[in-house]
PDB file of C-alpha atoms in Angstrom:
ATOM      1  CA  GLY A   1      -2.075 -23.034  17.063  1.00 36.00           C
ATOM      2  CA  GLU A   2      -1.468 -22.372  13.581  1.00 43.00           C
ATOM      3  CA  ASP A   3      -2.506 -25.702  10.707  1.00 52.00           C
ATOM      4  CA  MET A   4       0.046 -27.974   9.483  1.00 71.00           C
ATOM      5  CA  ALA A   5      -0.198 -30.365   7.086  1.00 87.00           C
ATOM      6  CA  TYR A   6       0.216 -34.558   8.008  1.00 96.00           C
ATOM      7  CA  THR A   7       1.741 -34.555   4.516  1.00 96.00           C
ATOM      8  CA  THR A   8       2.220 -31.886   1.011  1.00 96.00           C
ATOM      9  CA  LEU A   9       1.557 -31.502  -2.249  1.00 97.00           C
ATOM     10  CA  THR A  10       5.376 -32.324  -3.044  1.00 97.00           C
ATOM     11  CA  GLU A  11       4.415 -35.974  -2.016  1.00 97.00           C
ATOM     12  CA  VAL A  12       0.921 -36.351  -2.939  1.00 97.00           C
ATOM     13  CA  LYS A  13       1.942 -35.138  -6.216  1.00 97.00           C
ATOM     14  CA  SER A  14       5.291 -37.505  -6.084  1.00 97.00           C
ATOM     15  CA  TYR A  15       3.031 -40.319  -5.530  1.00 97.00           C
ATOM     16  CA  LEU A  16       1.001 -39.259  -8.558  1.00 97.00           C
ATOM     17  CA  GLY A  17       2.984 -38.958 -11.008  1.00 97.00           C
ATOM     18  CA  ILE A  18       1.940 -35.416 -11.767  1.00 97.00           C
ATOM     19  CA  GLY A  19       4.676 -33.157 -12.856  1.00 96.00           C
ATOM     20  CA  THR A  20       1.969 -30.291 -13.986  1.00 96.00           C
ATOM     21  CA  THR A  21       0.920 -27.856 -11.563  1.00 96.00           C
ATOM     22  CA  THR A  22      -3.481 -27.232 -13.483  1.00 95.00           C
ATOM     23  CA  ASP A  23      -4.172 -29.338 -10.025  1.00 94.00           C
ATOM     24  CA  ASP A  24      -2.083 -28.224  -7.606  1.00 96.00           C
ATOM     25  CA  THR A  25      -5.889 -25.256  -6.048  1.00 95.00           C
ATOM     26  CA  LEU A  26      -7.622 -29.140  -6.248  1.00 94.00           C
ATOM     27  CA  LEU A  27      -5.007 -31.798  -3.842  1.00 95.00           C
ATOM     28  CA  ALA A  28      -4.189 -28.453  -1.825  1.00 95.00           C
ATOM     29  CA  ALA A  29      -7.856 -28.942  -0.866  1.00 93.00           C
ATOM     30  CA  LEU A  30      -7.833 -32.706  -0.790  1.00 94.00           C
ATOM     31  CA  ILE A  31      -4.883 -32.477   1.109  1.00 95.00           C
ATOM     32  CA  VAL A  32      -7.075 -31.054   4.086  1.00 94.00           C
ATOM     33  CA  ARG A  33     -10.117 -33.004   3.478  1.00 92.00           C
ATOM     34  CA  ALA A  34      -8.544 -35.992   3.970  1.00 94.00           C
ATOM     35  CA  GLN A  35      -7.352 -35.004   6.639  1.00 94.00           C
ATOM     36  CA  LYS A  36      -9.812 -33.937   8.274  1.00 92.00           C
ATOM     37  CA  ILE A  37     -11.939 -37.358   7.751  1.00 91.00           C
ATOM     38  CA  ILE A  38      -8.498 -38.958   8.988  1.00 94.00           C
ATOM     39  CA  ASP A  39      -9.194 -36.984  12.564  1.00 93.00           C
ATOM     40  CA  ILE A  40     -12.252 -37.242  12.436  1.00 90.00           C
ATOM     41  CA  ASP A  41     -12.168 -41.347  11.632  1.00 90.00           C
ATOM     42  CA  ARG A  42      -9.932 -41.484  15.026  1.00 92.00           C
ATOM     43  CA  ASN A  43     -11.276 -38.848  17.119  1.00 91.00           C
ATOM     44  CA  ARG A  44      -8.225 -36.707  17.342  1.00 93.00           C
ATOM     45  CA  THR A  45      -5.604 -34.930  15.555  1.00 94.00           C
ATOM     46  CA  PHE A  46      -2.021 -36.484  15.064  1.00 95.00           C
ATOM     47  CA  GLU A  47      -0.197 -33.216  15.331  1.00 92.00           C
ATOM     48  CA  SER A  48       0.546 -30.707  18.304  1.00 94.00           C
ATOM     49  CA  ARG A  49      -1.133 -27.206  18.737  1.00 94.00           C
ATOM     50  CA  THR A  50      -0.688 -24.379  20.999  1.00 96.00           C
ATOM     51  CA  GLU A  51      -3.620 -23.923  22.782  1.00 96.00           C
ATOM     52  CA  THR A  52      -5.498 -23.102  25.995  1.00 97.00           C
ATOM     53  CA  HIS A  53      -8.448 -24.633  27.038  1.00 96.00           C
ATOM     54  CA  TYR A  54     -10.586 -24.423  29.880  1.00 96.00           C
ATOM     55  CA  PHE A  55     -12.039 -26.942  32.131  1.00 95.00           C
ATOM     56  CA  ARG A  56     -15.483 -25.917  35.124  1.00 93.00           C
ATOM     57  CA  TYR A  57     -14.585 -27.873  39.085  1.00 93.00           C
ATOM     58  CA  LYS A  58     -16.870 -30.276  38.487  1.00 91.00           C
ATOM     59  CA  ASP A  59     -14.135 -31.835  35.488  1.00 93.00           C
ATOM     60  CA  THR A  60     -12.256 -32.689  38.542  1.00 95.00           C
ATOM     61  CA  HIS A  61     -12.436 -35.420  40.642  1.00 94.00           C
ATOM     62  CA  GLY A  62     -10.248 -35.443  44.323  1.00 94.00           C
ATOM     63  CA  ASP A  63      -7.080 -34.292  42.968  1.00 96.00           C
ATOM     64  CA  THR A  64      -7.533 -34.942  39.290  1.00 97.00           C
ATOM     65  CA  LEU A  65      -8.240 -32.867  36.643  1.00 97.00           C
ATOM     66  CA  TYR A  66      -9.489 -35.517  33.613  1.00 95.00           C
ATOM     67  CA  ILE A  67      -9.114 -34.215  29.908  1.00 93.00           C
ATOM     68  CA  MET A  68     -12.203 -35.174  27.598  1.00 86.00           C
ATOM     69  CA  ASP A  69     -12.188 -32.766  24.989  1.00 86.00           C
ATOM     70  CA  ASP A  70      -8.568 -34.019  22.931  1.00 92.00           C
ATOM     71  CA  ASP A  71      -5.460 -35.390  24.055  1.00 95.00           C
ATOM     72  CA  LEU A  72      -2.923 -32.810  25.602  1.00 97.00           C
ATOM     73  CA  LEU A  73       1.261 -33.858  25.100  1.00 97.00           C
ATOM     74  CA  THR A  74       2.842 -30.892  27.576  1.00 97.00           C
ATOM     75  CA  VAL A  75       2.032 -27.991  30.428  1.00 98.00           C
ATOM     76  CA  THR A  76       3.106 -25.032  29.726  1.00 97.00           C
ATOM     77  CA  THR A  77       0.594 -22.866  32.855  1.00 98.00           C
ATOM     78  CA  LEU A  78      -1.587 -24.653  34.540  1.00 98.00           C
ATOM     79  CA  THR A  79      -4.297 -22.114  36.558  1.00 97.00           C
ATOM     80  CA  ASN A  80      -6.673 -22.023  39.536  1.00 96.00           C
ATOM     81  CA  GLY A  81     -10.068 -21.615  39.570  1.00 93.00           C
ATOM     82  CA  ASP A  82     -10.203 -18.435  41.247  1.00 92.00           C
ATOM     83  CA  ALA A  83     -10.541 -14.999  40.472  1.00 91.00           C
ATOM     84  CA  ALA A  84      -6.662 -14.790  40.720  1.00 92.00           C
ATOM     85  CA  GLY A  85      -6.306 -17.531  37.940  1.00 91.00           C
ATOM     86  CA  SER A  86      -2.865 -18.353  40.953  1.00 95.00           C
ATOM     87  CA  VAL A  87      -0.535 -20.226  38.565  1.00 97.00           C
ATOM     88  CA  ILE A  88      -0.009 -23.704  39.985  1.00 97.00           C
ATOM     89  CA  THR A  89       3.534 -24.528  38.703  1.00 96.00           C
ATOM     90  CA  SER A  90       4.705 -27.404  37.466  1.00 95.00           C
ATOM     91  CA  GLY A  91       6.406 -29.509  40.582  1.00 96.00           C
ATOM     92  CA  TYR A  92       3.128 -29.444  42.422  1.00 97.00           C
ATOM     93  CA  TYR A  93       0.919 -32.179  39.742  1.00 97.00           C
ATOM     94  CA  TRP A  94       1.995 -34.339  37.679  1.00 97.00           C
ATOM     95  CA  LEU A  95       0.780 -35.374  34.441  1.00 98.00           C
ATOM     96  CA  LEU A  96      -1.523 -38.716  33.509  1.00 97.00           C
ATOM     97  CA  PRO A  97      -0.466 -41.424  32.577  1.00 96.00           C
ATOM     98  CA  ARG A  98       3.555 -40.785  34.526  1.00 95.00           C
ATOM     99  CA  ASN A  99       5.690 -42.346  31.165  1.00 95.00           C
ATOM    100  CA  ALA A 100       3.363 -42.382  27.996  1.00 94.00           C
ATOM    101  CA  SER A 101       1.787 -39.451  25.761  1.00 93.00           C
ATOM    102  CA  PRO A 102      -0.812 -38.166  25.001  1.00 95.00           C
ATOM    103  CA  LYS A 103      -1.710 -37.722  28.563  1.00 96.00           C
ATOM    104  CA  TYR A 104      -5.515 -37.288  30.064  1.00 95.00           C
ATOM    105  CA  ALA A 105      -6.002 -36.297  33.793  1.00 97.00           C
ATOM    106  CA  ILE A 106      -3.461 -33.685  35.841  1.00 98.00           C
ATOM    107  CA  GLN A 107      -3.178 -34.931  39.248  1.00 97.00           C
ATOM    108  CA  LEU A 108      -1.938 -32.772  42.004  1.00 97.00           C
ATOM    109  CA  LYS A 109       0.183 -33.260  44.790  1.00 96.00           C
ATOM    110  CA  SER A 110      -1.340 -33.268  48.596  1.00 92.00           C
ATOM    111  CA  SER A 111      -0.159 -29.892  49.436  1.00 89.00           C
ATOM    112  CA  LYS A 112      -2.592 -28.020  46.715  1.00 93.00           C
ATOM    113  CA  TYR A 113      -6.524 -28.691  46.037  1.00 94.00           C
ATOM    114  CA  TRP A 114      -8.945 -27.757  43.145  1.00 95.00           C
ATOM    115  CA  GLN A 115     -10.673 -24.174  43.608  1.00 91.00           C
ATOM    116  CA  GLN A 116     -14.106 -24.787  44.243  1.00 87.00           C
ATOM    117  CA  ASP A 117     -15.086 -20.693  42.638  1.00 85.00           C
ATOM    118  CA  THR A 118     -17.890 -21.731  39.933  1.00 82.00           C
ATOM    119  CA  ASP A 119     -17.440 -18.355  37.936  1.00 89.00           C
ATOM    120  CA  TYR A 120     -13.700 -19.230  37.034  1.00 93.00           C
ATOM    121  CA  GLU A 121     -12.499 -22.015  35.172  1.00 94.00           C
ATOM    122  CA  ILE A 122      -9.278 -23.641  34.995  1.00 96.00           C
ATOM    123  CA  GLY A 123      -6.520 -23.055  32.706  1.00 97.00           C
ATOM    124  CA  VAL A 124      -4.745 -25.471  31.045  1.00 98.00           C
ATOM    125  CA  ALA A 125      -2.450 -23.880  27.867  1.00 98.00           C
ATOM    126  CA  GLY A 126      -0.588 -26.258  26.766  1.00 97.00           C
ATOM    127  CA  THR A 127       0.176 -28.376  23.553  1.00 97.00           C
ATOM    128  CA  TRP A 128      -2.592 -30.657  22.043  1.00 97.00           C
ATOM    129  CA  GLY A 129      -2.708 -33.455  19.897  1.00 95.00           C
ATOM    130  CA  TYR A 130      -1.374 -36.822  19.970  1.00 95.00           C
ATOM    131  CA  THR A 131       2.043 -36.638  18.379  1.00 94.00           C
ATOM    132  CA  ALA A 132       3.769 -33.522  18.057  1.00 93.00           C
ATOM    133  CA  ALA A 133       4.026 -34.585  14.488  1.00 94.00           C
ATOM    134  CA  ALA A 134       2.271 -36.653  11.921  1.00 95.00           C
ATOM    135  CA  PRO A 135       3.476 -40.520  12.475  1.00 96.00           C
ATOM    136  CA  ALA A 136       4.869 -41.553   9.313  1.00 96.00           C
ATOM    137  CA  ASP A 137       1.742 -44.165   8.674  1.00 97.00           C
ATOM    138  CA  ILE A 138      -0.521 -41.155   9.691  1.00 97.00           C
ATOM    139  CA  ALA A 139       1.765 -39.427   7.585  1.00 97.00           C
ATOM    140  CA  GLN A 140       1.356 -42.205   4.269  1.00 97.00           C
ATOM    141  CA  ALA A 141      -2.062 -42.727   5.576  1.00 97.00           C
ATOM    142  CA  CYS A 142      -3.817 -38.953   4.383  1.00 97.00           C
ATOM    143  CA  VAL A 143      -0.936 -39.457   0.486  1.00 97.00           C
ATOM    144  CA  ARG A 144      -3.254 -43.003  -0.052  1.00 96.00           C
ATOM    145  CA  LEU A 145      -6.858 -41.099   1.141  1.00 94.00           C
ATOM    146  CA  THR A 146      -6.170 -37.584  -0.642  1.00 95.00           C
ATOM    147  CA  ALA A 147      -4.937 -39.933  -3.973  1.00 95.00           C
ATOM    148  CA  TYR A 148      -7.670 -41.702  -3.837  1.00 92.00           C
ATOM    149  CA  LEU A 149      -9.807 -38.582  -3.604  1.00 91.00           C
ATOM    150  CA  TYR A 150      -8.047 -37.059  -6.639  1.00 92.00           C
ATOM    151  CA  ARG A 151      -8.757 -40.534  -8.758  1.00 89.00           C
ATOM    152  CA  ASN A 152     -12.009 -40.825  -7.644  1.00 84.00           C
ATOM    153  CA  LYS A 153     -12.952 -36.715  -7.853  1.00 79.00           C
ATOM    154  CA  ASP A 154     -15.130 -37.639 -11.050  1.00 73.00           C
ATOM    155  CA  SER A 155     -16.774 -40.590 -10.428  1.00 65.00           C
ATOM    156  CA  GLN A 156     -19.811 -41.351  -7.569  1.00 56.00           C
ATOM    157  CA  VAL A 157     -18.048 -42.828  -5.415  1.00 51.00           C
ATOM    158  CA  PHE A 158     -19.380 -40.405  -1.917  1.00 53.00           C
ATOM    159  CA  ASP A 159     -21.902 -41.263   0.558  1.00 53.00           C
ATOM    160  CA  VAL A 160     -22.520 -36.966   2.630  1.00 50.00           C
ATOM    161  CA  THR A 161     -22.221 -37.470   6.207  1.00 53.00           C
ATOM    162  CA  ALA A 162     -23.353 -34.752   7.541  1.00 49.00           C
ATOM    163  CA  THR A 163     -20.540 -33.350  11.231  1.00 55.00           C
ATOM    164  CA  PRO A 164     -21.945 -30.675  13.338  1.00 51.00           C
ATOM    165  CA  GLU A 165     -18.325 -28.764  12.846  1.00 59.00           C
ATOM    166  CA  LEU A 166     -17.984 -28.370   9.628  1.00 57.00           C
ATOM    167  CA  GLY A 167     -20.927 -28.646   8.340  1.00 55.00           C
ATOM    168  CA  ILE A 168     -21.629 -30.993   5.429  1.00 55.00           C
ATOM    169  CA  MET A 169     -18.767 -33.076   4.230  1.00 55.00           C
ATOM    170  CA  THR A 170     -19.272 -35.912   1.220  1.00 54.00           C
ATOM    171  CA  ILE A 171     -16.641 -39.309   2.817  1.00 57.00           C
ATOM    172  CA  PRO A 172     -15.297 -41.281   0.393  1.00 56.00           C
ATOM    173  CA  LYS A 173     -18.493 -44.990   0.416  1.00 62.00           C
ATOM    174  CA  GLY A 174     -15.020 -47.627   0.362  1.00 68.00           C
ATOM    175  CA  MET A 175     -11.803 -46.177   2.171  1.00 81.00           C
ATOM    176  CA  PRO A 176      -8.806 -48.051   0.824  1.00 88.00           C
ATOM    177  CA  VAL A 177      -7.796 -50.478   2.916  1.00 88.00           C
ATOM    178  CA  ASP A 178      -4.441 -50.056   3.800  1.00 92.00           C
ATOM    179  CA  VAL A 179      -5.752 -46.930   4.586  1.00 94.00           C
ATOM    180  CA  ARG A 180      -7.957 -48.465   6.743  1.00 91.00           C
ATOM    181  CA  LEU A 181      -5.627 -50.331   7.895  1.00 93.00           C
ATOM    182  CA  ILE A 182      -3.256 -47.780   9.490  1.00 95.00           C
ATOM    183  CA  LEU A 183      -6.343 -45.657  11.106  1.00 94.00           C
ATOM    184  CA  ASP A 184      -7.321 -48.684  12.970  1.00 92.00           C
ATOM    185  CA  ARG A 185      -3.762 -49.178  15.116  1.00 94.00           C
ATOM    186  CA  TYR A 186      -4.307 -46.099  16.302  1.00 94.00           C
ATOM    187  CA  PRO A 187      -7.637 -45.947  18.636  1.00 90.00           C
ATOM    188  CA  TYR A 188     -10.434 -43.968  18.716  1.00 89.00           C
ATOM    189  CA  ARG A 189     -10.336 -41.146  21.548  1.00 86.00           C
ATOM    190  CA  GLY A 190     -13.694 -41.887  23.498  1.00 77.00           C
ATOM    191  CA  GLY A 191     -15.054 -38.410  25.776  1.00 59.00           C
ATOM    192  CA  LEU A 192     -16.523 -35.013  24.627  1.00 47.00           C
ATOM    193  CA  ALA A 193     -15.783 -34.281  21.134  1.00 41.00           C
TER     194      ALA A 193
END
């Protein structure tokens, strides 16, 4: 899906009191970096993406498919792991937990079962992410972290941290205390990254 930002260039410039366009390119890059730092810190994203994720029969336990790789918000199409790619309509499954988001599992009702064909995968098309849009406090944390990165752009306040999906990335040694407090309100998502 199309990536949105947790904050905008306008919001960051307003926060920093910058009226010129001189550093717009740098600030835009720092917004992206701040958002990645937040996502890596909590091992999740705080805005929805429309994607299809694929699972194997081994990811199921009885009637339940456990979603370990991401946070699931809604399902638009659920296909079973058979040659036909049979669609399981919404009347035949529940999303768990029932009354909260994000979801961590899809439980089939008693009249359905997961196909065991190892040559095919279960497809879950829908919206993925911890929340549909970044909560206000996460957006504020992104503004603050972007400002912190900008203000420290010329100083040696970075540790180099390797992350497999992003290559080498610089992470600030001292994340601002208020940003740390905000991020710690949100659980770290365990499971497979």
